[in-house]
Amino acid sequence: MGAHPPSGGDRDFVTIFKTGSVDRDDYPELTENLLEGRTQLASETGYLMKFGDVSHRGLTPFDVASLHDVPAYPLPEAALEALPAHVRADLERDGAVQMFAVYDRDQHRFEDVALAWEEQDFLERIAELVAGDCSLHEAVDWTVVEEAERYTIAQWADIRGVTEDAVRSNVNSAREKLLAEEDRESSEESPLG
């Protein structure tokens, strides 16, 4: 593990993960590395952080965690407590988060924090779906639940204050409309002749 995490004015792509949430079967080498370093982590929060680059955005938190060429650092208590409440909630719920942030090494604080999924331009995708055949609710529910895979239907329904059936219906309707659109496009590209 590296001695000091990077710090600077530009935001880093940061992955934070709970050491106990790594599946031994899926990531045997990573599990061994974490077990070797556990005495070093005992006094910390039980979380590690890795500073990567935007190319890691497509990887899961545990794929990033298993990258040997990216050093891991124990997450100090002060840094954990200074994370925005919704980020801490996601970290506790999922065992990992990915975000863009500036890390102040002296104060052990993250600044200018945005979850990685929040940085993606979903408004453009929602607008594209609405410009097609989808209603606004279908487009939003489809994008959040299916494309971003940010929340389950139950979680998103709770956030929206609607029933799971309403979200499920919107997602299914959007899926049908997108499949119909794909069918139209493929039949236009290869006319039977």
PDB file of N, CA, C and O in Angstrom, residues 117 122 126 129 138-152 155-156 159-160 171:
ATOM      1  N   TRP A 117     -21.881   7.793 -10.834  1.00  0.00           N
ATOM      2  CA  TRP A 117     -23.072   7.687 -11.679  1.00  0.00           C
ATOM      3  C   TRP A 117     -23.743   9.032 -11.848  1.00  0.00           C
ATOM      4  O   TRP A 117     -24.410   9.266 -12.833  1.00  0.00           O
ATOM      5  N   PHE A 122     -27.329  11.723 -17.791  1.00  0.00           N
ATOM      6  CA  PHE A 122     -28.568  10.988 -17.997  1.00  0.00           C
ATOM      7  C   PHE A 122     -29.668  11.876 -18.565  1.00  0.00           C
ATOM      8  O   PHE A 122     -30.603  11.385 -19.172  1.00  0.00           O
ATOM      9  N   ILE A 126     -32.440  10.741 -21.199  1.00  0.00           N
ATOM     10  CA  ILE A 126     -33.868  10.852 -20.920  1.00  0.00           C
ATOM     11  C   ILE A 126     -34.548  11.680 -22.012  1.00  0.00           C
ATOM     12  O   ILE A 126     -35.619  11.312 -22.513  1.00  0.00           O
ATOM     13  N   LEU A 129     -35.028   9.591 -25.057  1.00  0.00           N
ATOM     14  CA  LEU A 129     -36.131   8.636 -24.924  1.00  0.00           C
ATOM     15  C   LEU A 129     -37.489   9.331 -25.048  1.00  0.00           C
ATOM     16  O   LEU A 129     -38.411   8.809 -25.663  1.00  0.00           O
ATOM     17  N   GLU A 138     -41.663   6.997 -17.952  1.00  0.00           N
ATOM     18  CA  GLU A 138     -41.055   5.785 -18.515  1.00  0.00           C
ATOM     19  C   GLU A 138     -39.561   6.000 -18.749  1.00  0.00           C
ATOM     20  O   GLU A 138     -38.745   5.142 -18.414  1.00  0.00           O
ATOM     21  N   ALA A 139     -39.218   7.157 -19.314  1.00  0.00           N
ATOM     22  CA  ALA A 139     -37.819   7.444 -19.632  1.00  0.00           C
ATOM     23  C   ALA A 139     -36.964   7.525 -18.367  1.00  0.00           C
ATOM     24  O   ALA A 139     -35.870   6.962 -18.309  1.00  0.00           O
ATOM     25  N   VAL A 140     -37.466   8.222 -17.343  1.00  0.00           N
ATOM     26  CA  VAL A 140     -36.712   8.356 -16.091  1.00  0.00           C
ATOM     27  C   VAL A 140     -36.567   7.004 -15.403  1.00  0.00           C
ATOM     28  O   VAL A 140     -35.465   6.601 -15.005  1.00  0.00           O
ATOM     29  N   ASP A 141     -37.677   6.276 -15.269  1.00  0.00           N
ATOM     30  CA  ASP A 141     -37.615   4.980 -14.577  1.00  0.00           C
ATOM     31  C   ASP A 141     -36.694   4.005 -15.327  1.00  0.00           C
ATOM     32  O   ASP A 141     -35.898   3.302 -14.710  1.00  0.00           O
ATOM     33  N   TRP A 142     -36.800   3.969 -16.648  1.00  0.00           N
ATOM     34  CA  TRP A 142     -35.948   3.089 -17.455  1.00  0.00           C
ATOM     35  C   TRP A 142     -34.470   3.431 -17.257  1.00  0.00           C
ATOM     36  O   TRP A 142     -33.635   2.565 -17.023  1.00  0.00           O
ATOM     37  N   THR A 143     -34.156   4.719 -17.347  1.00  0.00           N
ATOM     38  CA  THR A 143     -32.765   5.156 -17.267  1.00  0.00           C
ATOM     39  C   THR A 143     -32.168   4.857 -15.897  1.00  0.00           C
ATOM     40  O   THR A 143     -31.063   4.328 -15.792  1.00  0.00           O
ATOM     41  N   VAL A 144     -32.898   5.166 -14.837  1.00  0.00           N
ATOM     42  CA  VAL A 144     -32.372   4.974 -13.479  1.00  0.00           C
ATOM     43  C   VAL A 144     -32.262   3.500 -13.118  1.00  0.00           C
ATOM     44  O   VAL A 144     -31.246   3.046 -12.597  1.00  0.00           O
ATOM     45  N   VAL A 145     -33.309   2.722 -13.420  1.00  0.00           N
ATOM     46  CA  VAL A 145     -33.344   1.318 -12.986  1.00  0.00           C
ATOM     47  C   VAL A 145     -32.562   0.402 -13.925  1.00  0.00           C
ATOM     48  O   VAL A 145     -31.786  -0.447 -13.472  1.00  0.00           O
ATOM     49  N   GLU A 146     -32.748   0.575 -15.229  1.00  0.00           N
ATOM     50  CA  GLU A 146     -32.152  -0.367 -16.180  1.00  0.00           C
ATOM     51  C   GLU A 146     -30.782   0.070 -16.703  1.00  0.00           C
ATOM     52  O   GLU A 146     -29.838  -0.703 -16.671  1.00  0.00           O
ATOM     53  N   GLU A 147     -30.682   1.290 -17.206  1.00  0.00           N
ATOM     54  CA  GLU A 147     -29.430   1.697 -17.842  1.00  0.00           C
ATOM     55  C   GLU A 147     -28.368   2.079 -16.820  1.00  0.00           C
ATOM     56  O   GLU A 147     -27.218   1.690 -16.950  1.00  0.00           O
ATOM     57  N   ALA A 148     -28.749   2.848 -15.807  1.00  0.00           N
ATOM     58  CA  ALA A 148     -27.770   3.239 -14.788  1.00  0.00           C
ATOM     59  C   ALA A 148     -27.587   2.131 -13.765  1.00  0.00           C
ATOM     60  O   ALA A 148     -26.558   2.066 -13.102  1.00  0.00           O
ATOM     61  N   GLU A 149     -28.586   1.255 -13.651  1.00  0.00           N
ATOM     62  CA  GLU A 149     -28.590   0.191 -12.643  1.00  0.00           C
ATOM     63  C   GLU A 149     -28.283   0.779 -11.268  1.00  0.00           C
ATOM     64  O   GLU A 149     -27.561   0.196 -10.468  1.00  0.00           O
ATOM     65  N   ARG A 150     -28.846   1.951 -11.029  1.00  0.00           N
ATOM     66  CA  ARG A 150     -28.551   2.688  -9.805  1.00  0.00           C
ATOM     67  C   ARG A 150     -29.378   2.183  -8.635  1.00  0.00           C
ATOM     68  O   ARG A 150     -28.907   2.112  -7.513  1.00  0.00           O
ATOM     69  N   TYR A 151     -30.642   1.890  -8.875  1.00  0.00           N
ATOM     70  CA  TYR A 151     -31.539   1.426  -7.826  1.00  0.00           C
ATOM     71  C   TYR A 151     -32.341   0.240  -8.327  1.00  0.00           C
ATOM     72  O   TYR A 151     -32.580   0.102  -9.528  1.00  0.00           O
ATOM     73  N   THR A 152     -32.797  -0.577  -7.388  1.00  0.00           N
ATOM     74  CA  THR A 152     -33.747  -1.628  -7.741  1.00  0.00           C
ATOM     75  C   THR A 152     -35.106  -0.960  -7.925  1.00  0.00           C
ATOM     76  O   THR A 152     -35.313   0.191  -7.544  1.00  0.00           O
ATOM     77  N   GLN A 155     -36.390   0.155  -4.500  1.00  0.00           N
ATOM     78  CA  GLN A 155     -35.712   1.347  -3.966  1.00  0.00           C
ATOM     79  C   GLN A 155     -36.161   2.607  -4.701  1.00  0.00           C
ATOM     80  O   GLN A 155     -36.450   3.630  -4.081  1.00  0.00           O
ATOM     81  N   TRP A 156     -36.243   2.522  -6.029  1.00  0.00           N
ATOM     82  CA  TRP A 156     -36.612   3.690  -6.823  1.00  0.00           C
ATOM     83  C   TRP A 156     -38.078   4.074  -6.582  1.00  0.00           C
ATOM     84  O   TRP A 156     -38.422   5.253  -6.502  1.00  0.00           O
ATOM     85  N   ILE A 159     -38.163   5.986  -3.368  1.00  0.00           N
ATOM     86  CA  ILE A 159     -37.636   7.337  -3.553  1.00  0.00           C
ATOM     87  C   ILE A 159     -38.672   8.227  -4.249  1.00  0.00           C
ATOM     88  O   ILE A 159     -38.885   9.370  -3.863  1.00  0.00           O
ATOM     89  N   ARG A 160     -39.326   7.677  -5.276  1.00  0.00           N
ATOM     90  CA  ARG A 160     -40.319   8.446  -6.018  1.00  0.00           C
ATOM     91  C   ARG A 160     -41.642   8.583  -5.295  1.00  0.00           C
ATOM     92  O   ARG A 160     -42.470   9.412  -5.644  1.00  0.00           O
ATOM     93  N   VAL A 171     -41.021   0.738 -16.619  1.00  0.00           N
ATOM     94  CA  VAL A 171     -39.813   0.089 -17.137  1.00  0.00           C
ATOM     95  C   VAL A 171     -40.176  -0.890 -18.257  1.00  0.00           C
ATOM     96  O   VAL A 171     -39.547  -0.905 -19.320  1.00  0.00           O
TER      97      VAL A 171
END
